[in-house]
PDB file of C-alpha atoms in Angstrom:
ATOM      1  CA  UNK A  68      25.050  38.239 156.846  1.00  0.00           C
ATOM      2  CA  UNK A  69      25.587  34.611 155.969  1.00  0.00           C
ATOM      3  CA  UNK A  70      23.117  32.934 153.599  1.00  0.00           C
ATOM      4  CA  UNK A  71      21.229  36.189 153.148  1.00  0.00           C
ATOM      5  CA  UNK A  72      18.186  35.762 150.937  1.00  0.00           C
ATOM      6  CA  UNK A  73      16.376  38.793 149.595  1.00  0.00           C
ATOM      7  CA  UNK A  74      12.989  37.110 150.117  1.00  0.00           C
ATOM      8  CA  UNK A  75      13.723  36.897 153.861  1.00  0.00           C
ATOM      9  CA  UNK A  76      14.512  40.605 154.163  1.00  0.00           C
ATOM     10  CA  UNK A  77      11.922  42.912 155.709  1.00  0.00           C
ATOM     11  CA  UNK A  78      10.629  46.261 154.491  1.00  0.00           C
ATOM     12  CA  UNK A  79      13.262  48.866 155.292  1.00  0.00           C
ATOM     13  CA  UNK A  80      16.171  46.383 155.258  1.00  0.00           C
ATOM     14  CA  UNK A  81      19.163  47.505 153.217  1.00  0.00           C
ATOM     15  CA  UNK A  82      22.123  45.782 151.605  1.00  0.00           C
ATOM     16  CA  UNK A  83      25.281  47.132 149.966  1.00  0.00           C
ATOM     17  CA  UNK A  84      27.419  45.029 147.632  1.00  0.00           C
ATOM     18  CA  UNK A  85      31.167  45.301 147.362  1.00  0.00           C
ATOM     19  CA  UNK A  86      32.332  47.693 144.637  1.00  0.00           C
ATOM     20  CA  UNK A  87      33.772  46.397 141.397  1.00  0.00           C
ATOM     21  CA  UNK A  88      35.861  48.173 138.804  1.00  0.00           C
ATOM     22  CA  UNK A  89      34.426  48.420 135.307  1.00  0.00           C
ATOM     23  CA  UNK A  90      36.999  48.332 132.545  1.00  0.00           C
ATOM     24  CA  UNK A  91      37.061  49.943 129.139  1.00  0.00           C
ATOM     25  CA  UNK A  92      37.132  46.444 127.613  1.00  0.00           C
ATOM     26  CA  UNK A  93      33.922  45.458 129.439  1.00  0.00           C
ATOM     27  CA  UNK A  94      32.191  48.603 128.170  1.00  0.00           C
ATOM     28  CA  UNK A  95      33.455  47.986 124.616  1.00  0.00           C
ATOM     29  CA  UNK A  96      32.289  44.354 124.714  1.00  0.00           C
ATOM     30  CA  UNK A  97      28.862  45.386 126.055  1.00  0.00           C
ATOM     31  CA  UNK A  98      28.496  47.979 123.299  1.00  0.00           C
ATOM     32  CA  UNK A  99      29.572  45.503 120.629  1.00  0.00           C
ATOM     33  CA  UNK A 100      27.204  42.792 121.906  1.00  0.00           C
ATOM     34  CA  UNK A 101      24.220  45.157 122.062  1.00  0.00           C
ATOM     35  CA  UNK A 102      24.948  47.199 118.943  1.00  0.00           C
ATOM     36  CA  UNK A 103      25.392  50.396 120.973  1.00  0.00           C
ATOM     37  CA  UNK A 104      28.273  51.525 118.799  1.00  0.00           C
ATOM     38  CA  UNK A 105      28.110  55.276 119.315  1.00  0.00           C
ATOM     39  CA  UNK A 106      31.242  57.430 119.520  1.00  0.00           C
ATOM     40  CA  UNK A 107      30.264  58.727 122.970  1.00  0.00           C
ATOM     41  CA  UNK A 108      30.736  55.155 124.250  1.00  0.00           C
ATOM     42  CA  UNK A 109      34.009  54.474 122.438  1.00  0.00           C
ATOM     43  CA  UNK A 110      36.173  57.528 121.890  1.00  0.00           C
ATOM     44  CA  UNK A 111      37.612  59.939 124.424  1.00  0.00           C
ATOM     45  CA  UNK A 112      38.865  62.084 121.544  1.00  0.00           C
ATOM     46  CA  UNK A 113      35.410  62.307 119.966  1.00  0.00           C
ATOM     47  CA  UNK A 114      33.813  63.337 123.278  1.00  0.00           C
ATOM     48  CA  UNK A 115      36.498  65.962 123.876  1.00  0.00           C
ATOM     49  CA  UNK A 116      35.907  67.424 120.388  1.00  0.00           C
ATOM     50  CA  UNK A 117      32.095  67.487 120.742  1.00  0.00           C
ATOM     51  CA  UNK A 118      30.797  70.862 121.924  1.00  0.00           C
ATOM     52  CA  UNK A 119      27.527  69.280 123.049  1.00  0.00           C
ATOM     53  CA  UNK A 120      29.283  66.679 125.177  1.00  0.00           C
ATOM     54  CA  UNK A 121      31.749  69.217 126.546  1.00  0.00           C
ATOM     55  CA  UNK A 122      28.780  71.368 127.575  1.00  0.00           C
ATOM     56  CA  UNK A 123      27.540  68.387 129.585  1.00  0.00           C
ATOM     57  CA  UNK A 124      30.893  68.255 131.381  1.00  0.00           C
ATOM     58  CA  UNK A 125      31.916  64.827 130.092  1.00  0.00           C
ATOM     59  CA  UNK A 126      35.623  64.199 130.557  1.00  0.00           C
ATOM     60  CA  UNK A 127      35.788  61.260 128.137  1.00  0.00           C
ATOM     61  CA  UNK A 128      33.855  58.312 126.769  1.00  0.00           C
ATOM     62  CA  UNK A 129      31.124  56.896 128.981  1.00  0.00           C
ATOM     63  CA  UNK A 130      29.234  53.629 129.401  1.00  0.00           C
ATOM     64  CA  UNK A 131      25.608  53.300 128.289  1.00  0.00           C
ATOM     65  CA  UNK A 132      23.118  53.532 131.154  1.00  0.00           C
ATOM     66  CA  UNK A 133      22.038  49.975 130.387  1.00  0.00           C
ATOM     67  CA  UNK A 134      25.593  48.861 131.198  1.00  0.00           C
ATOM     68  CA  UNK A 135      25.277  50.255 134.732  1.00  0.00           C
ATOM     69  CA  UNK A 136      21.959  48.421 135.074  1.00  0.00           C
ATOM     70  CA  UNK A 137      23.679  45.173 134.090  1.00  0.00           C
ATOM     71  CA  UNK A 138      26.399  45.872 136.682  1.00  0.00           C
ATOM     72  CA  UNK A 139      23.759  46.453 139.375  1.00  0.00           C
ATOM     73  CA  UNK A 140      22.199  43.057 138.645  1.00  0.00           C
ATOM     74  CA  UNK A 141      25.604  41.377 138.436  1.00  0.00           C
ATOM     75  CA  UNK A 142      26.562  42.843 141.810  1.00  0.00           C
ATOM     76  CA  UNK A 143      23.407  41.385 143.390  1.00  0.00           C
ATOM     77  CA  UNK A 144      24.014  38.010 141.728  1.00  0.00           C
ATOM     78  CA  UNK A 145      27.614  38.045 142.957  1.00  0.00           C
ATOM     79  CA  UNK A 146      26.381  38.718 146.491  1.00  0.00           C
ATOM     80  CA  UNK A 147      23.982  35.758 146.248  1.00  0.00           C
ATOM     81  CA  UNK A 148      20.856  37.868 146.691  1.00  0.00           C
ATOM     82  CA  UNK A 149      19.265  36.720 143.440  1.00  0.00           C
ATOM     83  CA  UNK A 150      20.074  32.995 143.773  1.00  0.00           C
ATOM     84  CA  UNK A 151      16.404  32.094 144.260  1.00  0.00           C
ATOM     85  CA  UNK A 152      14.905  34.449 141.688  1.00  0.00           C
ATOM     86  CA  UNK A 153      12.219  32.913 139.487  1.00  0.00           C
ATOM     87  CA  UNK A 154      11.523  35.926 137.298  1.00  0.00           C
ATOM     88  CA  UNK A 155      11.969  39.679 137.216  1.00  0.00           C
ATOM     89  CA  UNK A 156       8.461  41.114 137.018  1.00  0.00           C
ATOM     90  CA  UNK A 157       9.360  44.707 136.338  1.00  0.00           C
ATOM     91  CA  UNK A 158      11.672  47.660 136.558  1.00  0.00           C
ATOM     92  CA  UNK A 159      10.336  51.145 137.163  1.00  0.00           C
ATOM     93  CA  UNK A 160      11.489  54.711 137.797  1.00  0.00           C
ATOM     94  CA  UNK A 161      14.937  54.200 136.244  1.00  0.00           C
ATOM     95  CA  UNK A 162      17.007  57.371 136.176  1.00  0.00           C
ATOM     96  CA  UNK A 163      20.474  57.873 134.756  1.00  0.00           C
ATOM     97  CA  UNK A 164      21.916  60.538 137.034  1.00  0.00           C
ATOM     98  CA  UNK A 165      25.653  60.663 136.317  1.00  0.00           C
ATOM     99  CA  UNK A 166      28.036  59.221 133.742  1.00  0.00           C
ATOM    100  CA  UNK A 167      29.930  55.978 134.254  1.00  0.00           C
ATOM    101  CA  UNK A 168      33.516  56.129 133.035  1.00  0.00           C
ATOM    102  CA  UNK A 169      35.966  53.309 132.400  1.00  0.00           C
ATOM    103  CA  UNK A 170      37.685  52.307 135.650  1.00  0.00           C
ATOM    104  CA  UNK A 171      34.915  53.600 137.909  1.00  0.00           C
ATOM    105  CA  UNK A 172      34.257  51.466 140.978  1.00  0.00           C
ATOM    106  CA  UNK A 173      30.538  50.643 141.124  1.00  0.00           C
ATOM    107  CA  UNK A 174      28.567  49.179 144.017  1.00  0.00           C
ATOM    108  CA  UNK A 175      24.872  48.428 144.348  1.00  0.00           C
ATOM    109  CA  UNK A 176      22.691  49.481 147.262  1.00  0.00           C
ATOM    110  CA  UNK A 177      19.173  48.158 147.738  1.00  0.00           C
ATOM    111  CA  UNK A 178      16.312  48.814 150.136  1.00  0.00           C
ATOM    112  CA  UNK A 179      13.308  46.537 150.473  1.00  0.00           C
ATOM    113  CA  UNK A 180      10.078  48.522 149.953  1.00  0.00           C
ATOM    114  CA  UNK A 181       7.589  45.653 149.734  1.00  0.00           C
ATOM    115  CA  UNK A 182       7.372  41.903 150.284  1.00  0.00           C
ATOM    116  CA  UNK A 183       4.439  39.547 150.051  1.00  0.00           C
ATOM    117  CA  UNK A 184       3.879  35.810 149.780  1.00  0.00           C
ATOM    118  CA  UNK A 185       1.871  34.666 146.760  1.00  0.00           C
ATOM    119  CA  UNK A 186      -1.583  33.136 147.251  1.00  0.00           C
ATOM    120  CA  UNK A 187      -0.112  29.683 146.627  1.00  0.00           C
ATOM    121  CA  UNK A 188       2.602  30.292 149.222  1.00  0.00           C
ATOM    122  CA  UNK A 189       5.216  29.000 146.783  1.00  0.00           C
ATOM    123  CA  UNK A 190       6.649  32.384 145.801  1.00  0.00           C
ATOM    124  CA  UNK A 191       7.573  35.661 147.455  1.00  0.00           C
ATOM    125  CA  UNK A 192       7.184  38.910 145.511  1.00  0.00           C
ATOM    126  CA  UNK A 193       9.797  41.480 146.554  1.00  0.00           C
ATOM    127  CA  UNK A 194       9.854  45.166 145.616  1.00  0.00           C
ATOM    128  CA  UNK A 195      13.118  46.983 146.142  1.00  0.00           C
ATOM    129  CA  UNK A 196      14.709  50.333 145.385  1.00  0.00           C
ATOM    130  CA  UNK A 197      18.215  50.177 144.000  1.00  0.00           C
ATOM    131  CA  UNK A 198      21.018  52.603 143.357  1.00  0.00           C
ATOM    132  CA  UNK A 199      24.380  52.205 141.668  1.00  0.00           C
ATOM    133  CA  UNK A 200      27.033  54.407 143.270  1.00  0.00           C
ATOM    134  CA  UNK A 201      30.562  55.134 142.117  1.00  0.00           C
ATOM    135  CA  UNK A 202      33.777  55.502 144.111  1.00  0.00           C
ATOM    136  CA  UNK A 203      32.844  59.102 144.978  1.00  0.00           C
ATOM    137  CA  UNK A 204      29.509  58.000 146.490  1.00  0.00           C
ATOM    138  CA  UNK A 205      27.651  59.582 143.541  1.00  0.00           C
ATOM    139  CA  UNK A 206      24.458  57.827 142.443  1.00  0.00           C
ATOM    140  CA  UNK A 207      24.947  57.103 138.740  1.00  0.00           C
ATOM    141  CA  UNK A 208      21.679  55.219 138.272  1.00  0.00           C
ATOM    142  CA  UNK A 209      18.655  54.302 140.347  1.00  0.00           C
ATOM    143  CA  UNK A 210      15.293  52.611 140.026  1.00  0.00           C
ATOM    144  CA  UNK A 211      12.889  50.088 141.484  1.00  0.00           C
ATOM    145  CA  UNK A 212      12.522  46.391 140.757  1.00  0.00           C
ATOM    146  CA  UNK A 213       9.874  43.781 141.442  1.00  0.00           C
ATOM    147  CA  UNK A 214      10.997  40.160 141.389  1.00  0.00           C
ATOM    148  CA  UNK A 215       9.459  36.801 142.215  1.00  0.00           C
ATOM    149  CA  UNK A 216      11.517  34.430 144.367  1.00  0.00           C
ATOM    150  CA  UNK A 217      11.192  30.859 145.598  1.00  0.00           C
ATOM    151  CA  UNK A 218       9.708  30.780 149.092  1.00  0.00           C
ATOM    152  CA  UNK A 219      12.499  28.821 150.730  1.00  0.00           C
TER     153      UNK A 219
END
């Protein structure tokens, strides 16, 4: 779909971004920039020695859930779907469903669940469900967003 704009999509329309690999360095940089310096995000050895984390079935260090949310937005920006965004009005129903590991391939899938033109006619408010899926088609995170876009 050339020149696809999210504000032109109809309720029920879906879009899937290409997958991108997340690296250990990206996760480390995200954790350093945000202050999320917990061993579960940095050390495979620590996770493997933690009974609590072993009980959860973790096979090594993981990315914070907020990292996957940033990837979801980056995927949409990379696809050009957020080029006309004015402001994000809200995020709701976020669930972290599975761990994200270094070198996972993550893609974003969205479905439009609402769209309305503002009273002024200058903006379009779009509600959409989103899911981040890994290379095994497992949903690692999902939620709903409401954003305001230019009515172009």
